[in-house]
Amino acid sequence: MNTMFVIQGNTMDQHIGPHFEIPSASLSLFDTVSVIFWVPVYDRIIIPFARKFTRHERGFTQLQRMGIGLVISTFAMVVAGSLEVIRLDNVRRNNYYDLKKIPMSIFWQVPQYFLVGCAEVFTFVGQLEFFYDQAPDAMRSLLSALSLTTVALGNYLSTLLVTIVTDITTRHGKLGWIPENLNRGHLDYFYWLLAILSIINFFVYLLIAKFYTYKKVTGKPR
């Protein structure tokens, strides 16, 4: 979200009205708005509804909540990739290859930011609950803080992935998936790659979660 979404947004029309232009990075505001929206929706609507089926006090276990967040984050990549397909199709049909910003509103990115915010509500909050509830009493603060290191590790892995993709796709003189001029690249391929990796990650997560035994059983574990 902090890299490719912004780069994608840089190629789109950032105007609000005829004179005011917003930076593409400011659209991360919709991620925050999404979190603010989904937290009360989750507590007031989703939990009571889910409780009727799961018979679990919290509606979902922490592992289920994180799993749902992983699925939603995958959909966010699919939506971002679909938008890029539409954007590139617009470029091809109108020969916008050398146009710095094509006449397509940046606000088409809002759904992908909104989905990322929704995924965060499920995954990050579920993760913090999991570490706090399941950690030994003397290590709760440490492990709750440790869970936040996944954000840092994710940023490092993201940088590594971009480096690898750029190195492989620029061989033999090719422009690659993520060239300086995205109108001549294939950022959509990168989003599809992220979606595939997210699906693989989800199934690995399911496999590991299947064998986890809760320290405190407040309902059905899974």
JSON list of N, CA and C in Angstrom, two decimals, residues 45-104:
[
{"chain": "A", "resi": 45, "resn": "ILE", "atom": "N", "xyz": [-22.18, -5.35, 14.63]},
{"chain": "A", "resi": 45, "resn": "ILE", "atom": "CA", "xyz": [-22.97, -6.09, 13.65]},
{"chain": "A", "resi": 45, "resn": "ILE", "atom": "C", "xyz": [-22.40, -7.48, 13.37]},
{"chain": "A", "resi": 46, "resn": "ILE", "atom": "N", "xyz": [-21.10, -7.53, 13.00]},
{"chain": "A", "resi": 46, "resn": "ILE", "atom": "CA", "xyz": [-20.51, -8.80, 12.57]},
{"chain": "A", "resi": 46, "resn": "ILE", "atom": "C", "xyz": [-20.42, -9.80, 13.72]},
{"chain": "A", "resi": 47, "resn": "ILE", "atom": "N", "xyz": [-19.95, -9.35, 14.90]},
{"chain": "A", "resi": 47, "resn": "ILE", "atom": "CA", "xyz": [-19.81, -10.28, 16.03]},
{"chain": "A", "resi": 47, "resn": "ILE", "atom": "C", "xyz": [-21.15, -10.87, 16.46]},
{"chain": "A", "resi": 48, "resn": "PRO", "atom": "N", "xyz": [-22.19, -10.06, 16.70]},
{"chain": "A", "resi": 48, "resn": "PRO", "atom": "CA", "xyz": [-23.49, -10.65, 17.07]},
{"chain": "A", "resi": 48, "resn": "PRO", "atom": "C", "xyz": [-24.04, -11.60, 16.02]},
{"chain": "A", "resi": 49, "resn": "PHE", "atom": "N", "xyz": [-23.83, -11.27, 14.74]},
{"chain": "A", "resi": 49, "resn": "PHE", "atom": "CA", "xyz": [-24.32, -12.14, 13.67]},
{"chain": "A", "resi": 49, "resn": "PHE", "atom": "C", "xyz": [-23.54, -13.45, 13.64]},
{"chain": "A", "resi": 50, "resn": "ALA", "atom": "N", "xyz": [-22.21, -13.36, 13.74]},
{"chain": "A", "resi": 50, "resn": "ALA", "atom": "CA", "xyz": [-21.38, -14.57, 13.70]},
{"chain": "A", "resi": 50, "resn": "ALA", "atom": "C", "xyz": [-21.62, -15.44, 14.93]},
{"chain": "A", "resi": 51, "resn": "ARG", "atom": "N", "xyz": [-21.89, -14.81, 16.07]},
{"chain": "A", "resi": 51, "resn": "ARG", "atom": "CA", "xyz": [-22.10, -15.56, 17.31]},
{"chain": "A", "resi": 51, "resn": "ARG", "atom": "C", "xyz": [-23.27, -16.54, 17.20]},
{"chain": "A", "resi": 52, "resn": "LYS", "atom": "N", "xyz": [-24.26, -16.21, 16.39]},
{"chain": "A", "resi": 52, "resn": "LYS", "atom": "CA", "xyz": [-25.42, -17.08, 16.21]},
{"chain": "A", "resi": 52, "resn": "LYS", "atom": "C", "xyz": [-25.04, -18.41, 15.57]},
{"chain": "A", "resi": 53, "resn": "PHE", "atom": "N", "xyz": [-23.97, -18.38, 14.76]},
{"chain": "A", "resi": 53, "resn": "PHE", "atom": "CA", "xyz": [-23.57, -19.59, 14.04]},
{"chain": "A", "resi": 53, "resn": "PHE", "atom": "C", "xyz": [-22.40, -20.30, 14.71]},
{"chain": "A", "resi": 54, "resn": "THR", "atom": "N", "xyz": [-21.47, -19.52, 15.25]},
{"chain": "A", "resi": 54, "resn": "THR", "atom": "CA", "xyz": [-20.26, -20.13, 15.82]},
{"chain": "A", "resi": 54, "resn": "THR", "atom": "C", "xyz": [-20.41, -20.48, 17.30]},
{"chain": "A", "resi": 55, "resn": "ARG", "atom": "N", "xyz": [-21.39, -19.86, 17.97]},
{"chain": "A", "resi": 55, "resn": "ARG", "atom": "CA", "xyz": [-21.58, -20.04, 19.42]},
{"chain": "A", "resi": 55, "resn": "ARG", "atom": "C", "xyz": [-20.34, -19.63, 20.21]},
{"chain": "A", "resi": 56, "resn": "HIS", "atom": "N", "xyz": [-19.55, -18.79, 19.59]},
{"chain": "A", "resi": 56, "resn": "HIS", "atom": "CA", "xyz": [-18.33, -18.31, 20.26]},
{"chain": "A", "resi": 56, "resn": "HIS", "atom": "C", "xyz": [-18.59, -16.92, 20.82]},
{"chain": "A", "resi": 57, "resn": "GLU", "atom": "N", "xyz": [-18.08, -16.67, 22.02]},
{"chain": "A", "resi": 57, "resn": "GLU", "atom": "CA", "xyz": [-18.34, -15.40, 22.70]},
{"chain": "A", "resi": 57, "resn": "GLU", "atom": "C", "xyz": [-17.94, -14.20, 21.87]},
{"chain": "A", "resi": 58, "resn": "ARG", "atom": "N", "xyz": [-16.82, -14.31, 21.15]},
{"chain": "A", "resi": 58, "resn": "ARG", "atom": "CA", "xyz": [-16.32, -13.19, 20.35]},
{"chain": "A", "resi": 58, "resn": "ARG", "atom": "C", "xyz": [-16.74, -13.28, 18.88]},
{"chain": "A", "resi": 59, "resn": "GLY", "atom": "N", "xyz": [-17.60, -14.19, 18.56]},
{"chain": "A", "resi": 59, "resn": "GLY", "atom": "CA", "xyz": [-18.02, -14.36, 17.17]},
{"chain": "A", "resi": 59, "resn": "GLY", "atom": "C", "xyz": [-17.07, -15.25, 16.40]},
{"chain": "A", "resi": 60, "resn": "PHE", "atom": "N", "xyz": [-15.79, -14.88, 16.42]},
{"chain": "A", "resi": 60, "resn": "PHE", "atom": "CA", "xyz": [-14.74, -15.68, 15.79]},
{"chain": "A", "resi": 60, "resn": "PHE", "atom": "C", "xyz": [-13.60, -15.86, 16.79]},
{"chain": "A", "resi": 61, "resn": "THR", "atom": "N", "xyz": [-12.85, -16.95, 16.64]},
{"chain": "A", "resi": 61, "resn": "THR", "atom": "CA", "xyz": [-11.62, -17.07, 17.41]},
{"chain": "A", "resi": 61, "resn": "THR", "atom": "C", "xyz": [-10.59, -16.13, 16.80]},
{"chain": "A", "resi": 62, "resn": "GLN", "atom": "N", "xyz": [-9.49, -15.92, 17.52]},
{"chain": "A", "resi": 62, "resn": "GLN", "atom": "CA", "xyz": [-8.45, -15.03, 16.99]},
{"chain": "A", "resi": 62, "resn": "GLN", "atom": "C", "xyz": [-7.87, -15.56, 15.68]},
{"chain": "A", "resi": 63, "resn": "LEU", "atom": "N", "xyz": [-7.68, -16.88, 15.60]},
{"chain": "A", "resi": 63, "resn": "LEU", "atom": "CA", "xyz": [-7.12, -17.45, 14.38]},
{"chain": "A", "resi": 63, "resn": "LEU", "atom": "C", "xyz": [-8.08, -17.31, 13.20]},
{"chain": "A", "resi": 64, "resn": "GLN", "atom": "N", "xyz": [-9.37, -17.49, 13.46]},
{"chain": "A", "resi": 64, "resn": "GLN", "atom": "CA", "xyz": [-10.36, -17.29, 12.40]},
{"chain": "A", "resi": 64, "resn": "GLN", "atom": "C", "xyz": [-10.37, -15.84, 11.94]},
{"chain": "A", "resi": 65, "resn": "ARG", "atom": "N", "xyz": [-10.28, -14.93, 12.89]},
{"chain": "A", "resi": 65, "resn": "ARG", "atom": "CA", "xyz": [-10.31, -13.50, 12.56]},
{"chain": "A", "resi": 65, "resn": "ARG", "atom": "C", "xyz": [-9.11, -13.13, 11.69]},
{"chain": "A", "resi": 66, "resn": "MET", "atom": "N", "xyz": [-7.93, -13.64, 12.05]},
{"chain": "A", "resi": 66, "resn": "MET", "atom": "CA", "xyz": [-6.75, -13.36, 11.24]},
{"chain": "A", "resi": 66, "resn": "MET", "atom": "C", "xyz": [-6.88, -13.97, 9.85]},
{"chain": "A", "resi": 67, "resn": "GLY", "atom": "N", "xyz": [-7.43, -15.18, 9.78]},
{"chain": "A", "resi": 67, "resn": "GLY", "atom": "CA", "xyz": [-7.61, -15.84, 8.49]},
{"chain": "A", "resi": 67, "resn": "GLY", "atom": "C", "xyz": [-8.53, -15.05, 7.57]},
{"chain": "A", "resi": 68, "resn": "ILE", "atom": "N", "xyz": [-9.62, -14.53, 8.13]},
{"chain": "A", "resi": 68, "resn": "ILE", "atom": "CA", "xyz": [-10.54, -13.70, 7.35]},
{"chain": "A", "resi": 68, "resn": "ILE", "atom": "C", "xyz": [-9.82, -12.47, 6.81]},
{"chain": "A", "resi": 69, "resn": "GLY", "atom": "N", "xyz": [-8.99, -11.87, 7.65]},
{"chain": "A", "resi": 69, "resn": "GLY", "atom": "CA", "xyz": [-8.22, -10.70, 7.22]},
{"chain": "A", "resi": 69, "resn": "GLY", "atom": "C", "xyz": [-7.28, -11.03, 6.07]},
{"chain": "A", "resi": 70, "resn": "LEU", "atom": "N", "xyz": [-6.67, -12.22, 6.11]},
{"chain": "A", "resi": 70, "resn": "LEU", "atom": "CA", "xyz": [-5.77, -12.62, 5.02]},
{"chain": "A", "resi": 70, "resn": "LEU", "atom": "C", "xyz": [-6.53, -12.78, 3.70]},
{"chain": "A", "resi": 71, "resn": "VAL", "atom": "N", "xyz": [-7.75, -13.32, 3.79]},
{"chain": "A", "resi": 71, "resn": "VAL", "atom": "CA", "xyz": [-8.58, -13.47, 2.59]},
{"chain": "A", "resi": 71, "resn": "VAL", "atom": "C", "xyz": [-8.94, -12.10, 2.02]},
{"chain": "A", "resi": 72, "resn": "ILE", "atom": "N", "xyz": [-9.34, -11.17, 2.89]},
{"chain": "A", "resi": 72, "resn": "ILE", "atom": "CA", "xyz": [-9.72, -9.84, 2.43]},
{"chain": "A", "resi": 72, "resn": "ILE", "atom": "C", "xyz": [-8.53, -9.12, 1.81]},
{"chain": "A", "resi": 73, "resn": "SER", "atom": "N", "xyz": [-7.34, -9.29, 2.38]},
{"chain": "A", "resi": 73, "resn": "SER", "atom": "CA", "xyz": [-6.15, -8.64, 1.82]},
{"chain": "A", "resi": 73, "resn": "SER", "atom": "C", "xyz": [-5.85, -9.18, 0.42]},
{"chain": "A", "resi": 74, "resn": "THR", "atom": "N", "xyz": [-6.16, -10.46, 0.19]},
{"chain": "A", "resi": 74, "resn": "THR", "atom": "CA", "xyz": [-5.99, -11.04, -1.15]},
{"chain": "A", "resi": 74, "resn": "THR", "atom": "C", "xyz": [-6.93, -10.36, -2.14]},
{"chain": "A", "resi": 75, "resn": "PHE", "atom": "N", "xyz": [-8.17, -10.14, -1.72]},
{"chain": "A", "resi": 75, "resn": "PHE", "atom": "CA", "xyz": [-9.14, -9.45, -2.57]},
{"chain": "A", "resi": 75, "resn": "PHE", "atom": "C", "xyz": [-8.67, -8.02, -2.88]},
{"chain": "A", "resi": 76, "resn": "ALA", "atom": "N", "xyz": [-8.00, -7.39, -1.91]},
{"chain": "A", "resi": 76, "resn": "ALA", "atom": "CA", "xyz": [-7.48, -6.04, -2.14]},
{"chain": "A", "resi": 76, "resn": "ALA", "atom": "C", "xyz": [-6.47, -6.03, -3.29]},
{"chain": "A", "resi": 77, "resn": "MET", "atom": "N", "xyz": [-5.62, -7.08, -3.35]},
{"chain": "A", "resi": 77, "resn": "MET", "atom": "CA", "xyz": [-4.65, -7.18, -4.44]},
{"chain": "A", "resi": 77, "resn": "MET", "atom": "C", "xyz": [-5.35, -7.44, -5.77]},
{"chain": "A", "resi": 78, "resn": "VAL", "atom": "N", "xyz": [-6.41, -8.25, -5.75]},
{"chain": "A", "resi": 78, "resn": "VAL", "atom": "CA", "xyz": [-7.18, -8.52, -6.97]},
{"chain": "A", "resi": 78, "resn": "VAL", "atom": "C", "xyz": [-7.83, -7.24, -7.49]},
{"chain": "A", "resi": 79, "resn": "VAL", "atom": "N", "xyz": [-8.39, -6.45, -6.59]},
{"chain": "A", "resi": 79, "resn": "VAL", "atom": "CA", "xyz": [-9.02, -5.19, -6.98]},
{"chain": "A", "resi": 79, "resn": "VAL", "atom": "C", "xyz": [-7.98, -4.22, -7.55]},
{"chain": "A", "resi": 80, "resn": "ALA", "atom": "N", "xyz": [-6.82, -4.15, -6.89]},
{"chain": "A", "resi": 80, "resn": "ALA", "atom": "CA", "xyz": [-5.75, -3.27, -7.38]},
{"chain": "A", "resi": 80, "resn": "ALA", "atom": "C", "xyz": [-5.27, -3.71, -8.76]},
{"chain": "A", "resi": 81, "resn": "GLY", "atom": "N", "xyz": [-5.13, -5.03, -8.95]},
{"chain": "A", "resi": 81, "resn": "GLY", "atom": "CA", "xyz": [-4.71, -5.55, -10.24]},
{"chain": "A", "resi": 81, "resn": "GLY", "atom": "C", "xyz": [-5.74, -5.29, -11.32]},
{"chain": "A", "resi": 82, "resn": "SER", "atom": "N", "xyz": [-7.02, -5.43, -10.97]},
{"chain": "A", "resi": 82, "resn": "SER", "atom": "CA", "xyz": [-8.10, -5.18, -11.94]},
{"chain": "A", "resi": 82, "resn": "SER", "atom": "C", "xyz": [-8.11, -3.71, -12.36]},
{"chain": "A", "resi": 83, "resn": "LEU", "atom": "N", "xyz": [-7.89, -2.82, -11.39]},
{"chain": "A", "resi": 83, "resn": "LEU", "atom": "CA", "xyz": [-7.82, -1.39, -11.72]},
{"chain": "A", "resi": 83, "resn": "LEU", "atom": "C", "xyz": [-6.67, -1.11, -12.67]},
{"chain": "A", "resi": 84, "resn": "GLU", "atom": "N", "xyz": [-5.54, -1.76, -12.43]},
{"chain": "A", "resi": 84, "resn": "GLU", "atom": "CA", "xyz": [-4.38, -1.54, -13.30]},
{"chain": "A", "resi": 84, "resn": "GLU", "atom": "C", "xyz": [-4.64, -2.07, -14.72]},
{"chain": "A", "resi": 85, "resn": "VAL", "atom": "N", "xyz": [-5.36, -3.18, -14.83]},
{"chain": "A", "resi": 85, "resn": "VAL", "atom": "CA", "xyz": [-5.74, -3.71, -16.15]},
{"chain": "A", "resi": 85, "resn": "VAL", "atom": "C", "xyz": [-6.60, -2.67, -16.89]},
{"chain": "A", "resi": 86, "resn": "ILE", "atom": "N", "xyz": [-7.56, -2.09, -16.19]},
{"chain": "A", "resi": 86, "resn": "ILE", "atom": "CA", "xyz": [-8.43, -1.07, -16.79]},
{"chain": "A", "resi": 86, "resn": "ILE", "atom": "C", "xyz": [-7.62, 0.16, -17.18]},
{"chain": "A", "resi": 87, "resn": "ARG", "atom": "N", "xyz": [-6.69, 0.56, -16.29]},
{"chain": "A", "resi": 87, "resn": "ARG", "atom": "CA", "xyz": [-5.86, 1.75, -16.57]},
{"chain": "A", "resi": 87, "resn": "ARG", "atom": "C", "xyz": [-5.00, 1.53, -17.80]},
{"chain": "A", "resi": 88, "resn": "LEU", "atom": "N", "xyz": [-4.36, 0.36, -17.89]},
{"chain": "A", "resi": 88, "resn": "LEU", "atom": "CA", "xyz": [-3.50, 0.07, -19.04]},
{"chain": "A", "resi": 88, "resn": "LEU", "atom": "C", "xyz": [-4.31, -0.07, -20.33]},
{"chain": "A", "resi": 89, "resn": "ASP", "atom": "N", "xyz": [-5.52, -0.59, -20.21]},
{"chain": "A", "resi": 89, "resn": "ASP", "atom": "CA", "xyz": [-6.39, -0.67, -21.38]},
{"chain": "A", "resi": 89, "resn": "ASP", "atom": "C", "xyz": [-6.74, 0.72, -21.88]},
{"chain": "A", "resi": 90, "resn": "ASN", "atom": "N", "xyz": [-6.96, 1.64, -20.93]},
{"chain": "A", "resi": 90, "resn": "ASN", "atom": "CA", "xyz": [-7.23, 3.04, -21.27]},
{"chain": "A", "resi": 90, "resn": "ASN", "atom": "C", "xyz": [-6.02, 3.67, -21.97]},
{"chain": "A", "resi": 91, "resn": "VAL", "atom": "N", "xyz": [-4.84, 3.32, -21.48]},
{"chain": "A", "resi": 91, "resn": "VAL", "atom": "CA", "xyz": [-3.59, 3.82, -22.09]},
{"chain": "A", "resi": 91, "resn": "VAL", "atom": "C", "xyz": [-3.47, 3.33, -23.52]},
{"chain": "A", "resi": 92, "resn": "ARG", "atom": "N", "xyz": [-3.71, 2.04, -23.75]},
{"chain": "A", "resi": 92, "resn": "ARG", "atom": "CA", "xyz": [-3.56, 1.47, -25.09]},
{"chain": "A", "resi": 92, "resn": "ARG", "atom": "C", "xyz": [-4.59, 2.02, -26.07]},
{"chain": "A", "resi": 93, "resn": "ARG", "atom": "N", "xyz": [-5.83, 2.13, -25.62]},
{"chain": "A", "resi": 93, "resn": "ARG", "atom": "CA", "xyz": [-6.89, 2.57, -26.52]},
{"chain": "A", "resi": 93, "resn": "ARG", "atom": "C", "xyz": [-6.73, 4.03, -26.96]},
{"chain": "A", "resi": 94, "resn": "ASN", "atom": "N", "xyz": [-6.13, 4.84, -26.08]},
{"chain": "A", "resi": 94, "resn": "ASN", "atom": "CA", "xyz": [-6.02, 6.28, -26.36]},
{"chain": "A", "resi": 94, "resn": "ASN", "atom": "C", "xyz": [-4.58, 6.74, -26.61]},
{"chain": "A", "resi": 95, "resn": "ASN", "atom": "N", "xyz": [-3.66, 5.75, -26.67]},
{"chain": "A", "resi": 95, "resn": "ASN", "atom": "CA", "xyz": [-2.26, 6.06, -26.94]},
{"chain": "A", "resi": 95, "resn": "ASN", "atom": "C", "xyz": [-1.70, 7.06, -25.92]},
{"chain": "A", "resi": 96, "resn": "TYR", "atom": "N", "xyz": [-1.92, 6.75, -24.64]},
{"chain": "A", "resi": 96, "resn": "TYR", "atom": "CA", "xyz": [-1.44, 7.61, -23.56]},
{"chain": "A", "resi": 96, "resn": "TYR", "atom": "C", "xyz": [-0.06, 7.19, -23.04]},
{"chain": "A", "resi": 97, "resn": "TYR", "atom": "N", "xyz": [0.69, 6.44, -23.81]},
{"chain": "A", "resi": 97, "resn": "TYR", "atom": "CA", "xyz": [1.93, 5.85, -23.32]},
{"chain": "A", "resi": 97, "resn": "TYR", "atom": "C", "xyz": [2.91, 6.87, -22.74]},
{"chain": "A", "resi": 98, "resn": "ASP", "atom": "N", "xyz": [2.99, 8.02, -23.34]},
{"chain": "A", "resi": 98, "resn": "ASP", "atom": "CA", "xyz": [3.96, 9.03, -22.88]},
{"chain": "A", "resi": 98, "resn": "ASP", "atom": "C", "xyz": [3.31, 10.13, -22.06]},
{"chain": "A", "resi": 99, "resn": "LEU", "atom": "N", "xyz": [2.04, 9.91, -21.68]},
{"chain": "A", "resi": 99, "resn": "LEU", "atom": "CA", "xyz": [1.34, 10.89, -20.85]},
{"chain": "A", "resi": 99, "resn": "LEU", "atom": "C", "xyz": [1.66, 10.59, -19.38]},
{"chain": "A", "resi": 100, "resn": "LYS", "atom": "N", "xyz": [2.13, 11.60, -18.66]},
{"chain": "A", "resi": 100, "resn": "LYS", "atom": "CA", "xyz": [2.54, 11.38, -17.27]},
{"chain": "A", "resi": 100, "resn": "LYS", "atom": "C", "xyz": [1.35, 10.98, -16.40]},
{"chain": "A", "resi": 101, "resn": "LYS", "atom": "N", "xyz": [0.22, 11.66, -16.59]},
{"chain": "A", "resi": 101, "resn": "LYS", "atom": "CA", "xyz": [-0.99, 11.34, -15.82]},
{"chain": "A", "resi": 101, "resn": "LYS", "atom": "C", "xyz": [-2.16, 11.22, -16.78]},
{"chain": "A", "resi": 102, "resn": "ILE", "atom": "N", "xyz": [-2.75, 10.04, -16.80]},
{"chain": "A", "resi": 102, "resn": "ILE", "atom": "CA", "xyz": [-3.85, 9.83, -17.74]},
{"chain": "A", "resi": 102, "resn": "ILE", "atom": "C", "xyz": [-5.14, 10.38, -17.14]},
{"chain": "A", "resi": 103, "resn": "PRO", "atom": "N", "xyz": [-6.12, 10.74, -17.99]},
{"chain": "A", "resi": 103, "resn": "PRO", "atom": "CA", "xyz": [-7.39, 11.30, -17.49]},
{"chain": "A", "resi": 103, "resn": "PRO", "atom": "C", "xyz": [-8.30, 10.23, -16.89]},
{"chain": "A", "resi": 104, "resn": "MET", "atom": "N", "xyz": [-7.85, 9.68, -15.76]},
{"chain": "A", "resi": 104, "resn": "MET", "atom": "CA", "xyz": [-8.62, 8.67, -15.01]},
{"chain": "A", "resi": 104, "resn": "MET", "atom": "C", "xyz": [-8.46, 9.01, -13.54]}
]
